Short mmCIF file of C-alpha atoms in Angstrom, two decimals:
data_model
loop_
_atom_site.label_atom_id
_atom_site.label_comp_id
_atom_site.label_asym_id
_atom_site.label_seq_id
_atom_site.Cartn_x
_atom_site.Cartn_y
_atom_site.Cartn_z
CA UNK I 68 16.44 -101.29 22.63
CA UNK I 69 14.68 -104.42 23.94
CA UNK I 70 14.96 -103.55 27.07
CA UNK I 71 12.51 -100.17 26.40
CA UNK I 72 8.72 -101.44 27.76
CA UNK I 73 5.96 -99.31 27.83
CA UNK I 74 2.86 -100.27 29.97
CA UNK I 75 -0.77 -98.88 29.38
CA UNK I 76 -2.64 -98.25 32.88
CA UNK I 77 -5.71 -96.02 31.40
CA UNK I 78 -7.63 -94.42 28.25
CA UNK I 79 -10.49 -92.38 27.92
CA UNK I 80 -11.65 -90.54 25.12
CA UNK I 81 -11.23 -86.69 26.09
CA UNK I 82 -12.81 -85.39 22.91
CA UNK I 83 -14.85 -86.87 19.71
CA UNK I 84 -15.61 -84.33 16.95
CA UNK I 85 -14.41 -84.88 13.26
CA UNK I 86 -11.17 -85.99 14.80
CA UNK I 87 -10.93 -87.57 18.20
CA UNK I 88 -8.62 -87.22 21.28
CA UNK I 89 -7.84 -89.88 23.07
CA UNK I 90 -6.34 -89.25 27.06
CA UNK I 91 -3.86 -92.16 28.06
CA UNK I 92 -2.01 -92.89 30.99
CA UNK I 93 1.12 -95.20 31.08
CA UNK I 94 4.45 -95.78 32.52
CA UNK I 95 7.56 -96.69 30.50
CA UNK I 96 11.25 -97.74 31.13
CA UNK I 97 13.99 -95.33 31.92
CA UNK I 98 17.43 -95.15 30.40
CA UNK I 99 18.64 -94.84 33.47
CA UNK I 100 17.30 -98.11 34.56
CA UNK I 101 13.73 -98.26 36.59
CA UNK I 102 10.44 -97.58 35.83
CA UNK I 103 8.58 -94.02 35.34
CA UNK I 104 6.04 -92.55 36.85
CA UNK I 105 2.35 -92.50 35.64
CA UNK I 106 2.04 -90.14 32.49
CA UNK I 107 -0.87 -88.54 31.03
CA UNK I 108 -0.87 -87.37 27.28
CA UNK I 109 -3.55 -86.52 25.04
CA UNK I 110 -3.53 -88.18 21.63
CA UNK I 111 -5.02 -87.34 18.59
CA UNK I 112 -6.29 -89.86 16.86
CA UNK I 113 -7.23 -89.97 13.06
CA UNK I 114 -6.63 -92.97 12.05
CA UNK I 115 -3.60 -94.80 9.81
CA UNK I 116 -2.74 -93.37 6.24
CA UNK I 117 -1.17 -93.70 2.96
CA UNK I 118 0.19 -91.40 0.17
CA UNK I 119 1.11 -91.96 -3.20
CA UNK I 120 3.49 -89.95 -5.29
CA UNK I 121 2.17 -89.99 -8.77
CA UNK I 122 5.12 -90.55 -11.38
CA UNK I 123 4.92 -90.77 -15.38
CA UNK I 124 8.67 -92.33 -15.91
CA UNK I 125 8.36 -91.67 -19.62
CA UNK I 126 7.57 -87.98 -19.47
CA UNK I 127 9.94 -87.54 -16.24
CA UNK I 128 6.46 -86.03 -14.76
CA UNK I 129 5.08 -86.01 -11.10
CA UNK I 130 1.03 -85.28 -10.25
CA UNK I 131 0.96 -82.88 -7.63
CA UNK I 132 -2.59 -81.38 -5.74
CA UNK I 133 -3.02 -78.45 -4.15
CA UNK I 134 -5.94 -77.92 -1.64
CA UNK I 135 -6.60 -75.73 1.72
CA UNK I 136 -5.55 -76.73 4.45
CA UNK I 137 -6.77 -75.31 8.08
CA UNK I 138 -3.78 -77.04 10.16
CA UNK I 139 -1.76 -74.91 7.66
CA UNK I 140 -4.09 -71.70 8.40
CA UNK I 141 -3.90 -72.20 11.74
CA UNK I 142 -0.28 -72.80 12.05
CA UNK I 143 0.10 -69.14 9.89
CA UNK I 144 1.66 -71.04 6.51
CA UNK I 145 0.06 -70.38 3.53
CA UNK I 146 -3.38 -72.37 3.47
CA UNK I 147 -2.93 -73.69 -0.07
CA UNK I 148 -0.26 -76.51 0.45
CA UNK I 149 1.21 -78.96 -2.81
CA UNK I 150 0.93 -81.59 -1.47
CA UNK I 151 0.77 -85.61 -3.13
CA UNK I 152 -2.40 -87.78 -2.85
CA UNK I 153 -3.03 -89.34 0.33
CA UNK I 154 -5.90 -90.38 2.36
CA UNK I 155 -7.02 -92.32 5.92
CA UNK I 156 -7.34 -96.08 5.59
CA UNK I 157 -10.48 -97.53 5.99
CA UNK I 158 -12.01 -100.78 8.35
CA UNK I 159 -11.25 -103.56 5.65
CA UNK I 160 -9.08 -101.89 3.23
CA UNK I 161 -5.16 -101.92 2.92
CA UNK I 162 -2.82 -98.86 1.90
CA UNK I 163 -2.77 -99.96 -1.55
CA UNK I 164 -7.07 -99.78 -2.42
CA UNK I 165 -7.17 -96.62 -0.28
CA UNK I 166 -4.42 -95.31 -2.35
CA UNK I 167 -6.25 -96.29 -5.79
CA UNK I 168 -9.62 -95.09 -4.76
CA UNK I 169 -8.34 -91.86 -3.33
CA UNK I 170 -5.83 -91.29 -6.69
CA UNK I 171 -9.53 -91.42 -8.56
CA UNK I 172 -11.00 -89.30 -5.92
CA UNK I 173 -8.40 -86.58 -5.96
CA UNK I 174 -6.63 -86.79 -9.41
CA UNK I 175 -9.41 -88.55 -11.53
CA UNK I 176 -6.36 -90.59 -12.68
CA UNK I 177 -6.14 -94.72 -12.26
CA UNK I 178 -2.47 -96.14 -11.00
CA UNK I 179 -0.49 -98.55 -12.27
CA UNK I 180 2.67 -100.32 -9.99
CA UNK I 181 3.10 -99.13 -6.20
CA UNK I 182 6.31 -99.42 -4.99
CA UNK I 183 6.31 -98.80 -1.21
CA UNK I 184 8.89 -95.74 -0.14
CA UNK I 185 8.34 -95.63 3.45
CA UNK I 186 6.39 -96.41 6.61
CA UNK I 187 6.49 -92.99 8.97
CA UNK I 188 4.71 -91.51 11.86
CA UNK I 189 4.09 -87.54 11.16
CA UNK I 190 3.77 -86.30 14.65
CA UNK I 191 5.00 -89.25 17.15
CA UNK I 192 4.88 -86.98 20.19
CA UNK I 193 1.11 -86.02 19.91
CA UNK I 194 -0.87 -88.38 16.96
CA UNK I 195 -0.96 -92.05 16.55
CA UNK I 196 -1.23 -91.22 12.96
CA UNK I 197 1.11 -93.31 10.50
CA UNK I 198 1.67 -92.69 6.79
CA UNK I 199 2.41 -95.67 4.25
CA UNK I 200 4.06 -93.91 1.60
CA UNK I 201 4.12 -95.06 -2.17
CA UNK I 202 5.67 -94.17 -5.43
CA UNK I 203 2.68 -95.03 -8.23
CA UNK I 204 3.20 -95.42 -11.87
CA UNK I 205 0.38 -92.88 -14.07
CA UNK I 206 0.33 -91.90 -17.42
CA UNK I 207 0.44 -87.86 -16.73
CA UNK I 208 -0.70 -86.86 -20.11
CA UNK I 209 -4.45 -87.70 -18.62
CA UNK I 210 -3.86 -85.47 -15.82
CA UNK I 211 -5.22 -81.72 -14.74
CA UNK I 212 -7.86 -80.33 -13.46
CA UNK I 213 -10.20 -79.76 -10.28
CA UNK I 214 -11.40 -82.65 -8.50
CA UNK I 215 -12.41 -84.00 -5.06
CA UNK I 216 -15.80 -85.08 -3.62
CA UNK I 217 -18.36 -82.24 -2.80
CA UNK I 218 -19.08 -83.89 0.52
CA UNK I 219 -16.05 -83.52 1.73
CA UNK I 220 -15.81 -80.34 0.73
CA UNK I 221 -12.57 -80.82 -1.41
CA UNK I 222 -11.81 -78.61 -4.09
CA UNK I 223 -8.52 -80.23 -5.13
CA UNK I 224 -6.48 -78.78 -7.76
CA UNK I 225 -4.15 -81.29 -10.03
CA UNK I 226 -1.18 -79.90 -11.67
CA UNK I 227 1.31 -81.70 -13.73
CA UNK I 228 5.10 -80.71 -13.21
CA UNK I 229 8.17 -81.97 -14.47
CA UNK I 230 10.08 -83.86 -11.85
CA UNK I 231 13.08 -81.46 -11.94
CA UNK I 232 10.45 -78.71 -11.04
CA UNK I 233 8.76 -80.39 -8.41
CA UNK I 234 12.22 -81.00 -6.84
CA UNK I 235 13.11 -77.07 -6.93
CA UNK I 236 9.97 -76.54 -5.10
CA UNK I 237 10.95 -78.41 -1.84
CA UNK I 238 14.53 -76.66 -2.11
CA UNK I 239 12.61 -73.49 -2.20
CA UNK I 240 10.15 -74.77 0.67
CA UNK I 241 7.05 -74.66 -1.74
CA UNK I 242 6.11 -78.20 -0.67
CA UNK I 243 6.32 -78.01 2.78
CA UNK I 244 4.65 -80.81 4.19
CA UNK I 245 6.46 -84.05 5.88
CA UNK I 246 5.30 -86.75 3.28
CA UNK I 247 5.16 -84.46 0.24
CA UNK I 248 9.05 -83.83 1.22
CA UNK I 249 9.38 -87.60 1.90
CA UNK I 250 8.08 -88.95 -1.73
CA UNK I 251 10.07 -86.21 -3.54
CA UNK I 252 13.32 -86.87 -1.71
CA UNK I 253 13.23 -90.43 -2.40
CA UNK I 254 12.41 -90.02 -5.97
CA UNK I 255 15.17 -87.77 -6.42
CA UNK I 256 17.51 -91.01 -4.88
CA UNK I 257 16.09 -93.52 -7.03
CA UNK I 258 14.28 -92.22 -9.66
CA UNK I 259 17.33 -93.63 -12.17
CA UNK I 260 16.79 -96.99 -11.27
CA UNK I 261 12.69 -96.43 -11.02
CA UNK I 262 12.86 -95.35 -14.90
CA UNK I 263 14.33 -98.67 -15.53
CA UNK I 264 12.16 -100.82 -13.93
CA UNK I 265 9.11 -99.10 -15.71
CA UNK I 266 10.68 -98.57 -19.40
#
């Protein structure tokens, strides 16, 4: 794996809207040995971000949201999607405030403990996007509602489900998005040893 370079001849920015595109050209390593030839790829570029799953150990309870989504519309899913807080890192801010300002944003709820679950890119062979992922400790009894920030046009609903329900919804493919999968999956691994550590 050391051996695999990758060298970065051009960029240009091919579109800037809400999102941007970026157009790069490089060359890379071959596993055969050598050295490709120039490649051009279009990138889209939104920036780095982090999620949180919100747990209540005590009650056994995840926070869940559910908003519209038009990359879901688009795609032809359903346009509602469950989905676990999450947001885009800002200039000067790390995973961890993002993920407590956004948890108020969305959920109108404050976090206790992170632990981290997981570093992972969501579409590696198109976005330069990358999600920190976080299990976050909440007391769910303050939870429900509709929240978000009129701005943004976010009309977020927050639901409170018992963790063995939220984990029937991804078998039945009612969370069906990458991170929401992620969080739930790794709860479901470690969620013994996470009721421990927050008795």
């Amino acid at each position: 794996m050391s051996e695999e370079k990758a060298e970065l001849v051009g960029h240009e920015v091919a579109f800037q809207g809400y999102f941007k595109v970026g157009r790069y050209v490089f060359r890379h390593t071959l596993h055969r040995g050598g050295m490709s030839g120039l490649v051009s790829r279009e990138v889209f570029e939104r920036g780095q971000a982090g999620a949180v799953l919100l747990y209540d150990p005590g009650r056994d309870e995840v926070v869940m949201i559910r908003q519209f989504r038009a990359g879901a519309y688009v795609a032809g899913h359903h346009p509602w999607v469950w989905e676990v807080v999450a947001g885009i890192i800002e200039e000067n801010e790390t995973a961890e405030q993002m993920i407590r300002r956004e948890t108020v944003e969305e959920a109108n709820l404050e976090v206790g403990e992170l632990l981290p679950i997981t570093r992972v890119m969501l579409t590696p062979g198109a976005c330069s996007e990358a999600c920190e992922v976080f299990l976050g400790r909440v007391d769910s009894s303050k939870a429900g509602g509709v929240f978000g920030l009129a701005d943004e046009h976010e009309d977020i609903l927050v639901k409170v489900l018992p963790f063995a329900e939220a984990y029937a919804m991804v078998e039945r493919n009612e969370v069906d998005n990458a991170v929401g999968v992620i969080a739930l999956l790794w709860l479901a691994l470690h969620r013994d040893e996470v009721r421990k550590r927050w008795r």
